[in-house]
XYZ file of C-alpha atoms in Angstrom:
679
model
C -10.486 -27.031 1.446
C -12.695 -24.101 2.405
C -16.309 -24.342 1.317
C -16.653 -20.692 0.361
C -20.248 -21.145 -0.766
C -21.290 -22.319 2.711
C -19.315 -19.520 4.351
C -20.855 -16.993 1.998
C -24.313 -18.336 2.857
C -23.569 -17.956 6.575
C -22.432 -14.367 5.998
C -25.574 -13.727 3.955
C -27.792 -14.971 6.800
C -26.026 -12.694 9.259
C -26.372 -9.841 6.778
C -30.121 -10.432 6.630
C -30.147 -9.962 10.393
C -28.329 -6.683 9.956
C -31.105 -5.503 7.640
C -33.380 -5.536 10.691
C -31.490 -2.450 11.791
C -32.648 -0.510 8.735
C -34.412 2.667 9.740
C -32.909 2.545 13.226
C -29.232 2.670 12.245
C -27.372 3.969 9.217
C -25.778 1.371 6.930
C -22.213 2.231 7.989
C -23.226 1.661 11.660
C -24.257 -1.961 11.067
C -20.715 -3.202 11.558
C -20.392 -1.607 15.009
C -23.588 -3.427 16.070
C -23.293 -6.846 14.416
C -19.563 -7.638 14.358
C -18.916 -7.260 18.114
C -21.939 -9.459 18.836
C -20.492 -12.118 16.545
C -17.173 -11.918 18.412
C -18.954 -12.178 21.781
C -20.799 -15.275 20.556
C -17.515 -16.691 19.222
C -15.935 -16.237 22.676
C -18.982 -17.775 24.336
C -18.863 -20.837 22.058
C -15.193 -21.302 22.919
C -15.960 -20.921 26.633
C -18.729 -23.512 26.481
C -16.277 -25.844 24.763
C -13.669 -25.222 27.509
C -16.224 -25.682 30.288
C -17.262 -29.031 28.835
C -13.618 -30.139 28.715
C -13.043 -29.037 32.340
C -16.241 -30.758 33.478
C -15.297 -33.994 31.734
C -11.840 -33.906 33.321
C -13.286 -33.245 36.798
C -15.813 -36.059 36.467
C -12.985 -38.473 35.618
C -10.744 -37.343 38.483
C -13.444 -36.978 41.169
C -15.673 -39.971 41.847
C -18.132 -38.396 44.264
C -19.163 -34.823 43.550
C -22.529 -33.109 43.554
C -23.726 -31.132 40.549
C -23.539 -27.901 42.584
C -19.928 -28.624 43.623
C -19.050 -29.606 40.057
C -20.497 -26.386 38.702
C -18.561 -24.376 41.297
C -15.270 -26.156 40.543
C -15.726 -25.731 36.775
C -16.173 -21.991 37.275
C -13.122 -21.785 39.561
C -10.964 -23.707 37.067
C -12.264 -21.542 34.205
C -11.326 -18.312 35.993
C -7.863 -19.645 36.860
C -6.923 -21.207 33.525
C -8.873 -19.556 30.699
C -7.691 -16.035 29.713
C -11.116 -15.207 28.243
C -13.163 -16.446 31.241
C -16.469 -15.024 32.452
C -17.218 -14.798 36.182
C -21.008 -14.817 35.705
C -23.286 -17.726 34.899
C -24.957 -15.830 32.082
C -24.991 -16.946 28.467
C -26.768 -15.259 25.579
C -29.395 -18.006 25.654
C -30.060 -17.539 29.390
C -30.344 -13.777 28.932
C -32.986 -14.221 26.229
C -34.915 -16.836 28.244
C -34.977 -14.746 31.433
C -37.122 -11.699 32.174
C -37.494 -9.801 28.878
C -37.523 -6.484 30.728
C -34.069 -7.208 32.157
C -32.226 -8.079 28.925
C -30.117 -4.922 28.925
C -29.195 -5.257 32.622
C -28.250 -8.912 32.332
C -26.349 -8.392 29.076
C -24.294 -5.622 30.661
C -23.589 -7.849 33.689
C -22.534 -10.589 31.292
C -20.067 -8.335 29.496
C -18.621 -6.924 32.723
C -18.066 -10.486 33.940
C -15.496 -11.212 31.242
C -11.766 -11.100 31.992
C -9.871 -7.817 31.754
C -8.461 -8.628 28.331
C -11.955 -9.257 26.912
C -13.306 -6.092 28.518
C -10.496 -4.139 26.861
C -11.613 -5.621 23.538
C -15.264 -4.717 24.234
C -14.188 -1.169 25.063
C -12.280 -0.929 21.763
C -15.536 -1.779 20.015
C -17.124 1.030 22.103
C -19.862 -1.504 22.590
C -21.326 -0.354 25.888
C -22.406 2.870 24.193
C -23.743 0.890 21.229
C -25.888 -1.193 23.612
C -27.694 1.995 24.649
C -28.386 2.764 20.994
C -29.717 -0.776 20.418
C -32.001 -0.501 23.452
C -33.287 2.878 22.315
C -33.975 1.395 18.863
C -35.658 -1.663 20.493
C -33.237 -4.016 18.720
C -31.003 -5.495 21.463
C -32.970 -8.737 21.857
C -33.235 -9.318 18.093
C -29.485 -8.820 17.581
C -28.695 -11.255 20.423
C -31.183 -13.674 18.871
C -29.387 -13.334 15.515
C -26.207 -14.977 16.841
C -27.547 -17.004 19.761
C -28.254 -20.161 17.779
C -25.118 -19.977 15.613
C -22.278 -22.341 16.399
C -19.151 -20.216 16.080
C -16.904 -22.660 17.927
C -13.623 -23.839 16.415
C -15.179 -27.295 16.092
C -17.412 -25.874 13.365
C -15.428 -22.900 12.055
C -11.654 -22.680 12.049
C -10.023 -19.284 12.497
C -9.506 -19.063 8.727
C -13.170 -19.883 8.064
C -14.295 -17.395 10.695
C -12.018 -14.868 9.010
C -13.744 -15.371 5.664
C -17.167 -14.842 7.230
C -15.933 -11.752 9.038
C -14.327 -10.314 5.911
C -17.385 -10.993 3.754
C -19.485 -9.066 6.268
C -16.937 -6.274 6.396
C -17.012 -6.121 2.607
C -20.767 -5.592 2.753
C -20.600 -3.136 5.642
C -17.746 -1.020 4.244
C -18.260 -1.050 0.465
C -17.502 2.662 0.091
C -15.515 3.344 3.251
C -12.610 1.117 2.164
C -11.928 3.353 -0.826
C -11.102 6.179 1.567
C -9.301 4.275 4.312
C -7.100 2.112 2.099
C -8.199 -0.955 4.092
C -8.117 -4.064 1.925
C -8.413 -7.394 3.712
C -5.961 -9.866 2.284
C -7.231 -13.173 0.841
C -5.809 -16.200 2.621
C -4.276 -17.673 -0.524
C -2.109 -14.563 -0.939
C -1.092 -14.629 2.728
C -0.100 -18.276 2.335
C 2.171 -17.360 -0.584
C 3.703 -14.509 1.396
C 4.383 -16.821 4.332
C 5.989 -19.511 2.193
C 8.179 -16.972 0.402
C 9.770 -16.130 3.776
C 10.938 -19.759 4.092
C 10.546 -19.713 7.872
C 13.350 -21.746 9.405
C 11.455 -23.691 12.056
C 11.240 -27.446 12.416
C 8.488 -28.393 14.905
C 10.245 -31.661 15.638
C 13.661 -30.267 16.586
C 13.167 -26.566 17.326
C 14.213 -25.387 20.783
C 14.575 -21.654 20.186
C 11.641 -19.268 19.909
C 11.069 -17.268 16.719
C 9.133 -14.020 16.361
C 6.733 -12.901 13.610
C 5.617 -9.257 13.433
C 3.043 -7.248 11.465
C 3.052 -3.426 11.865
C -0.439 -3.115 10.335
C -1.946 -6.371 11.546
C -5.616 -5.532 10.949
C -7.744 -8.434 12.132
C -4.682 -10.682 12.484
C -5.016 -12.729 9.294
C -1.333 -12.524 8.332
C -0.131 -13.624 11.772
C -2.726 -16.392 12.068
C -1.922 -17.924 8.676
C 1.826 -17.730 9.367
C 1.432 -19.749 12.544
C -1.065 -22.165 11.000
C 1.447 -22.833 8.208
C 3.987 -23.921 10.815
C 1.351 -25.794 12.801
C 0.574 -27.847 9.674
C 4.170 -29.055 9.731
C 3.692 -30.519 13.195
C 2.778 -34.170 12.750
C 2.284 -35.022 16.417
C 0.620 -33.330 19.370
C 4.076 -32.685 20.876
C 5.299 -31.010 17.689
C 2.195 -28.847 17.450
C 2.632 -27.838 21.077
C 6.200 -26.893 20.210
C 4.865 -24.564 17.512
C 2.295 -23.118 19.912
C 4.949 -22.380 22.534
C 7.923 -21.224 20.444
C 6.313 -19.287 17.585
C 5.578 -15.869 19.067
C 3.268 -13.413 17.303
C 3.571 -9.622 17.528
C 1.564 -6.890 15.860
C 0.180 -3.392 16.001
C -3.065 -2.024 14.585
C -4.293 1.550 14.209
C -8.067 1.004 14.012
C -9.710 0.072 17.310
C -12.241 -2.363 15.882
C -9.669 -4.299 13.855
C -7.370 -4.356 16.892
C -10.199 -5.791 18.993
C -10.941 -8.546 16.469
C -7.253 -9.417 16.125
C -6.737 -9.642 19.869
C -9.857 -11.773 20.256
C -8.773 -14.134 17.486
C -5.267 -14.659 18.886
C -6.604 -14.997 22.407
C -8.974 -17.785 21.354
C -6.136 -19.466 19.484
C -4.054 -19.547 22.654
C -1.490 -17.067 21.342
C -2.204 -14.490 24.046
C -2.417 -14.963 27.792
C -1.563 -12.924 30.835
C 2.185 -13.032 30.169
C 2.204 -11.803 26.553
C -1.045 -9.840 26.268
C 0.941 -6.806 25.056
C 2.307 -8.636 22.011
C -0.626 -7.144 20.074
C -0.837 -3.392 20.583
C -2.944 -0.505 19.409
C -1.370 2.593 17.874
C 0.324 4.159 14.880
C 3.378 2.090 13.878
C 4.850 4.948 11.837
C 5.451 7.471 14.633
C 7.324 7.559 17.965
C 5.371 6.523 21.049
C 5.911 9.712 23.031
C 3.704 11.900 25.221
C 3.854 14.880 22.851
C 2.151 12.889 20.071
C -1.610 13.151 19.642
C -1.976 9.359 19.470
C -0.105 6.239 20.612
C 2.927 5.450 18.456
C 5.136 2.426 17.784
C 4.739 0.235 20.865
C 7.385 -2.185 19.528
C 10.076 0.466 19.003
C 13.570 -0.918 19.615
C 12.540 -4.550 19.113
C 13.864 -6.787 16.368
C 12.034 -9.716 14.820
C 12.992 -12.834 12.884
C 10.185 -12.553 10.331
C 7.856 -9.722 9.350
C 4.784 -9.845 7.141
C 2.284 -7.118 6.263
C -0.268 -5.676 3.876
C -0.162 -1.996 4.866
C -3.012 0.303 3.754
C -2.743 1.373 0.107
C -2.196 5.078 -0.538
C -3.291 6.390 2.853
C -2.699 10.097 3.520
C -0.471 10.634 6.580
C -0.297 14.428 6.522
C -2.140 14.679 9.865
C 0.814 13.176 11.722
C 3.579 14.494 9.449
C 5.331 16.291 12.333
C 5.572 13.047 14.308
C 6.836 11.078 11.302
C 9.598 13.637 10.780
C 10.898 12.932 14.291
C 12.269 9.705 12.802
C 13.778 11.664 9.896
C 17.437 11.079 10.854
C 16.991 7.483 12.013
C 14.259 5.178 10.730
C 13.423 7.316 7.687
C 16.915 8.562 6.881
C 16.667 7.040 3.387
C 13.831 9.452 2.587
C 10.329 10.511 3.590
C 7.840 9.960 0.741
C 4.954 12.336 -0.090
C 2.145 12.495 2.464
C -0.402 10.948 0.083
C 1.084 7.447 0.382
C 2.652 5.914 3.481
C 3.413 2.459 2.039
C 7.186 2.894 2.006
C 7.122 4.269 5.552
C 5.807 0.888 6.691
C 8.604 -0.871 4.836
C 11.275 1.359 6.390
C 9.720 0.707 9.815
C 10.088 -3.033 9.220
C 13.644 -2.707 7.898
C 14.592 -0.913 11.127
C 13.375 -3.981 13.061
C 15.506 -6.480 11.106
C 18.048 -8.398 13.136
C 21.666 -7.920 11.999
C 22.971 -10.680 9.723
C 25.490 -11.705 12.406
C 22.559 -12.438 14.734
C 20.736 -14.550 12.170
C 19.174 -11.806 10.048
C 15.504 -11.253 9.236
C 13.106 -11.712 6.344
C 10.222 -9.497 5.275
C 7.216 -10.285 3.087
C 5.117 -7.220 2.284
C 2.225 -6.636 -0.127
C 2.058 -3.393 -2.117
C 0.045 -1.909 -4.936
C 1.975 -0.475 -7.896
C 2.852 2.903 -6.357
C 6.033 1.950 -4.431
C 7.510 0.365 -7.572
C 8.134 3.554 -9.514
C 6.498 6.612 -7.966
C 8.765 9.630 -7.519
C 11.411 11.234 -9.699
C 15.164 10.750 -9.762
C 16.634 11.973 -6.468
C 13.184 12.102 -4.824
C 12.375 10.354 -1.550
C 10.685 7.287 -3.065
C 13.511 6.729 -5.540
C 16.070 7.194 -2.767
C 14.273 4.631 -0.584
C 14.477 2.103 -3.423
C 18.167 3.011 -3.801
C 18.696 2.486 -0.050
C 17.121 -0.988 -0.249
C 19.087 -2.032 -3.345
C 22.457 -0.682 -2.227
C 22.133 -2.702 0.997
C 21.190 -5.763 -1.038
C 17.963 -6.246 0.928
C 15.555 -6.953 -1.922
C 15.298 -10.648 -2.723
C 12.233 -11.009 -4.950
C 9.098 -9.307 -6.306
C 6.098 -11.450 -7.270
C 3.476 -9.985 -9.640
C 0.074 -11.105 -8.296
C -3.052 -11.393 -10.534
C -5.736 -8.701 -10.372
C -9.264 -9.059 -8.919
C -7.920 -10.922 -5.900
C -9.289 -8.570 -3.212
C -12.782 -8.162 -1.821
C -12.783 -4.378 -2.095
C -10.482 -3.532 -5.004
C -9.652 -5.157 -8.373
C -6.102 -3.740 -8.643
C -2.863 -5.580 -9.374
C -0.612 -6.142 -6.370
C 3.011 -7.144 -5.745
C 4.680 -9.163 -3.010
C 8.136 -7.863 -2.068
C 10.474 -10.240 -0.251
C 13.420 -8.727 1.642
C 16.291 -10.587 3.291
C 19.413 -9.162 4.939
C 21.190 -12.518 4.947
C 20.917 -13.737 1.366
C 22.313 -17.017 0.142
C 25.454 -16.650 -1.967
C 23.752 -17.191 -5.352
C 21.236 -14.427 -4.563
C 23.690 -11.790 -3.409
C 23.597 -8.633 -5.515
C 20.616 -10.006 -7.463
C 16.820 -9.607 -7.493
C 14.306 -12.114 -8.888
C 11.026 -10.918 -10.419
C 8.309 -13.531 -10.956
C 5.419 -12.881 -13.328
C 2.510 -14.758 -11.735
C -0.197 -12.701 -13.465
C -1.734 -15.782 -15.095
C -1.598 -18.006 -12.016
C -5.298 -17.969 -11.122
C -8.701 -19.349 -11.948
C -12.089 -17.654 -11.792
C -14.027 -17.774 -8.527
C -17.181 -19.900 -8.881
C -18.955 -17.036 -7.169
C -17.542 -13.547 -6.724
C -16.739 -12.155 -3.254
C -17.270 -8.435 -3.944
C -14.426 -7.472 -6.307
C -12.722 -10.811 -5.726
C -13.372 -12.660 -8.978
C -10.124 -14.631 -9.182
C -8.492 -17.135 -6.871
C -5.076 -18.756 -6.568
C -5.390 -22.514 -6.174
C -2.933 -24.920 -4.608
C -1.508 -25.635 -8.078
C -0.899 -21.944 -8.743
C 0.596 -21.425 -5.299
C 2.977 -24.335 -5.798
C 3.997 -22.929 -9.204
C 4.928 -19.589 -7.623
C 6.891 -21.189 -4.793
C 8.695 -23.511 -7.238
C 9.778 -20.510 -9.331
C 11.110 -18.838 -6.209
C 12.918 -21.984 -5.061
C 14.533 -22.466 -8.491
C 15.577 -18.802 -8.605
C 16.560 -18.993 -12.270
C 15.551 -16.936 -15.324
C 12.921 -18.336 -17.662
C 9.878 -17.144 -19.577
C 8.168 -16.032 -16.354
C 11.149 -15.166 -14.187
C 13.961 -12.667 -14.653
C 17.052 -12.049 -12.554
C 18.397 -8.505 -12.266
C 21.310 -6.711 -10.653
C 20.702 -3.444 -8.809
C 22.163 -1.482 -11.738
C 19.337 -2.781 -13.951
C 16.880 -0.729 -11.909
C 18.847 2.528 -11.970
C 18.900 5.363 -14.475
C 20.415 8.784 -15.087
C 18.142 11.790 -15.343
C 19.906 13.956 -17.936
C 18.945 17.470 -19.031
C 19.615 17.911 -22.742
C 19.614 21.147 -24.741
C 19.423 20.681 -28.516
C 18.845 22.881 -31.590
C 15.541 22.141 -33.297
C 15.660 21.722 -37.087
C 13.137 22.545 -39.806
C 11.673 20.322 -42.525
C 14.965 20.568 -44.409
C 16.935 19.566 -41.304
C 18.377 23.076 -41.051
C 18.812 24.670 -37.594
C 15.723 26.756 -36.849
C 15.357 30.290 -35.531
C 12.198 31.532 -33.879
C 10.660 34.942 -33.217
C 8.615 35.098 -30.004
C 7.532 37.536 -27.274
C 9.836 38.144 -24.347
C 7.532 36.850 -21.605
C 9.539 37.722 -18.488
C 10.337 41.145 -17.118
C 12.688 43.154 -19.321
C 15.816 43.937 -17.322
C 19.556 43.381 -17.521
C 19.487 40.116 -15.595
C 16.689 38.370 -17.521
C 18.024 39.369 -20.950
C 21.479 38.093 -19.941
C 19.939 34.725 -18.930
C 18.429 34.359 -22.408
C 21.818 35.156 -23.936
C 23.480 32.505 -21.764
C 20.954 30.003 -23.126
C 20.615 30.972 -26.791
C 23.726 32.989 -27.585
C 23.357 36.287 -29.515
C 19.891 37.266 -30.744
C 18.027 40.231 -32.245
C 15.540 42.226 -30.148
C 12.647 44.462 -31.133
C 11.756 46.600 -28.123
C 8.798 48.940 -27.592
C 9.305 51.702 -24.984
C 6.130 53.574 -24.035
C 6.746 56.688 -21.941
C 4.296 57.683 -19.150
C 3.045 60.578 -21.330
C 2.187 58.110 -24.101
C 5.093 58.610 -26.519
C 6.277 55.309 -28.035
C 9.716 54.293 -29.275
C 10.380 51.276 -31.517
C 13.944 50.008 -31.102
C 15.794 47.192 -32.828
C 19.246 45.938 -31.947
C 21.398 42.837 -31.636
C 22.168 41.560 -28.155
C 25.608 39.950 -28.092
C 26.397 40.079 -24.387
C 29.067 42.779 -24.666
C 26.717 45.501 -23.378
C 23.810 45.340 -20.964
C 20.212 45.507 -22.137
C 19.717 48.987 -20.630
C 22.924 50.273 -22.254
C 21.704 49.172 -25.672
C 18.239 50.700 -25.127
C 19.812 53.977 -24.044
C 22.122 53.948 -27.070
C 19.191 53.454 -29.466
C 17.055 56.124 -27.757
C 19.947 58.593 -27.885
C 19.905 58.494 -31.674
C 16.610 60.424 -31.666
C 16.913 62.151 -28.300
C 20.277 63.684 -27.475
C 19.250 64.306 -23.818
C 19.219 60.583 -23.189
C 22.927 60.427 -23.915
C 23.680 62.807 -21.027
C 21.645 60.882 -18.427
C 23.686 59.020 -15.856
C 23.163 55.229 -15.751
C 21.201 55.398 -12.476
C 18.964 58.205 -13.745
C 18.262 56.267 -16.943
C 17.364 53.151 -14.993
C 14.853 55.165 -12.936
C 13.364 56.715 -16.085
C 13.106 53.329 -17.801
C 11.275 51.802 -14.830
C 8.524 54.361 -15.277
C 8.050 53.295 -18.892
C 5.995 50.401 -20.235
C 8.305 47.864 -21.930
C 7.558 44.979 -24.292
C 9.721 43.071 -26.745
C 10.078 40.196 -29.132
C 13.345 38.426 -29.788
C 14.613 36.354 -32.691
C 16.788 33.501 -31.411
C 17.968 29.974 -32.100
C 15.154 27.483 -31.533
C 16.639 25.493 -28.673
C 14.623 22.840 -26.827
C 15.258 21.678 -23.266
C 14.450 18.037 -22.733
C 14.895 15.477 -19.959
C 16.113 12.000 -20.865
C 15.921 9.012 -18.523
C 18.901 6.888 -19.512
C 19.538 3.331 -18.246
C 22.564 3.180 -15.974
C 24.556 0.784 -18.160
C 24.256 3.020 -21.242
C 26.951 5.552 -22.142
C 25.152 8.892 -21.783
C 26.699 10.662 -24.758
C 26.187 7.675 -27.074
C 22.563 7.366 -25.968
C 21.841 11.066 -26.523
C 23.367 11.106 -29.994
C 21.391 8.009 -30.938
C 18.035 9.099 -29.515
C 18.171 12.825 -30.340
C 19.102 13.333 -33.966
C 19.556 17.096 -33.569
C 22.524 19.399 -32.969
C 23.263 18.933 -29.231
C 24.221 22.143 -27.435
C 24.955 20.571 -24.035
C 23.785 17.987 -21.539
C 24.274 17.495 -17.830
C 22.924 15.691 -14.797
C 22.628 17.206 -11.369
C 25.258 16.206 -8.860
C 25.125 16.013 -5.093
C 27.744 15.274 -2.459
C 30.473 16.649 -4.636
C 31.046 14.448 -7.659
C 28.492 11.772 -6.683
C 25.882 11.527 -9.406
C 22.184 11.305 -8.630
C 20.689 8.082 -9.913
C 17.023 7.232 -10.086
C 15.756 3.781 -9.077
C 12.507 2.161 -10.197
C 10.989 -1.272 -10.762
C 8.969 -1.731 -13.957
C 7.735 -5.351 -13.905
C 5.174 -4.879 -16.685
C 7.898 -3.525 -18.964
C 10.255 -6.409 -18.223
C 7.681 -8.981 -19.347
C 6.118 -7.004 -22.179
C 5.816 -8.936 -25.433
C 5.137 -6.955 -28.581
C 2.245 -8.250 -30.650
C 2.220 -6.764 -34.170
C -1.163 -5.491 -35.393
C -3.088 -7.465 -37.983
C -2.414 -6.675 -41.619
C -4.734 -4.043 -43.114
C -6.226 -6.466 -45.676
C -7.148 -8.882 -42.870
C -8.828 -6.096 -40.879
C -10.654 -4.910 -44.009
C -11.949 -8.410 -44.691
C -13.194 -8.683 -41.090
C -15.013 -5.385 -41.570
C -16.771 -6.612 -44.753
C -17.678 -9.902 -43.058
C -19.273 -7.994 -40.164
C -21.179 -5.789 -42.606
C -22.593 -8.845 -44.391
C -23.610 -10.316 -41.036
C -25.333 -7.046 -40.131
C -27.212 -7.056 -43.450
C -28.491 -10.585 -42.755
C -29.736 -9.542 -39.294
C -31.516 -6.471 -40.727
C -33.063 -8.594 -43.473
C -34.433 -11.106 -40.955
C -35.898 -8.262 -38.852
C -37.684 -6.835 -41.920
C -39.232 -10.256 -42.649
C -40.626 -10.382 -39.099
C -42.161 -6.884 -39.425
């Protein structure tokens, strides 16, 4: 069990060190100074641990060896066997204890001495440039001192514990920035639920075939790490755990350089990356093609398929800057639809769906965390609705779990875990389970930023049990795809007055007065009366009144009325009259049936006509829904979990509320009376 209080205290101590930068660096720059130094110290602690193991092994296998020879052999073995080796003899402690005027020189030598993969990580932090800033601010030695005495080895802090410390610091460093970037680091208890919902088919004791786990927005690697740790926990012997280490392969891509660097470091120290698979974790934009014409690296895993995929993509991030590149996948990966540029969540899901293995090859499972937007954003026939339709019609959606709010460090919002599977068991086929886990939490003893709630082992087990049972109950509901679909129907009805008589209305004609526009109003309302004012260029005005019944054009009727008082009008040809009328100033009111156009969203299983008659108690003129692809109707698709589990609570009776009011007033009088006595 994680001791979050101790971890929070450790983060707080490191934060105090960051405060030393105040005045020399801006608050948002703290992370680029402190976090890489923590990672360097973490690597160093792991190296010291490895060197001790190598030294102990050499002492056992070699009876006579001098200390100088031993030191040389340890270094040789380190360089040959440890992917994160360092060719120098420097450590942070030695650098601090040596000549104080040479700290920068020795520290740079130390960093350059690391293996290529570590130097790539350091470059992603852009740390060599940051060193110059620290030296200029006279802070390099104090920042090294901050981490030098901390034990960041795995013997003291597991990867999960190190992750909590890192995320707590990030929460402090990026309080405001996260609101703009959509970056929300996922609590481990939620990741654990997401992993278990995938039901990874891997037995450490008997497995002989490798499995792959992929995250297209892997951040600092938390999802991938927890997934593998979950399987590692199943290994009861050293052989079984080694089986997990060898056969469970992790893949991911991250857009932000710093997160990518942390992720790669973490997996490297865990033994999940070495020289042979160092490109399993890549940097770039997972949503676009990886082609030369793009401004930035794209999907480095394009064309691959994975057994399991897990992700918490950024919430509501604007992708308009690379819209052109996204559209290059418009007829392939995103053929179901391209959502609006203000939210790329569903693009991540479509990217993962493209990487699912066909069912005949074993299929794939996806566990992805969303906010509420992908559930119902977008209108009928729009891209987001069509993406949901695409998923449902292919029977990919297995389950949605409603997660409690206030679970994240940087946002208090409600979230949802979607589980997708393209090889469902028979009893799940054509069905979707929704689990209401909103109440499965307890309060954090001490808040982590906005994280005030936590999911305990008991709550986690409850959620997984509901999923395993896959049956409807008070907290679970099973739906077919038709339950999520609806018709969008345009209805035209005749408004009635207080006596339920069909109404007529007199209103200005707000669009340009011409034959076409008047005919459109007739097509909508039927015949109506018009009062038209014609003001000639010289200022003479004509008031005309006539009934428009569609038999004659608007201009014909105007000409006919004008001819009654001006015989010359009668002799004008139609074209000449049109020219004359265009030079006049026209305005009109018209008296017509009071029709109202409305849009009804009607559940798929309902008969449209029956629904309209029941819900609109007015004379219906007509209704229709838009069609596409010939006779194929457009259906909307949305998920409304809150609606499905809504329970109506009737308000208190008025006499009860009134009594409560009088009771409160009496209580207020007592308080006022006691105050007066004190005065």
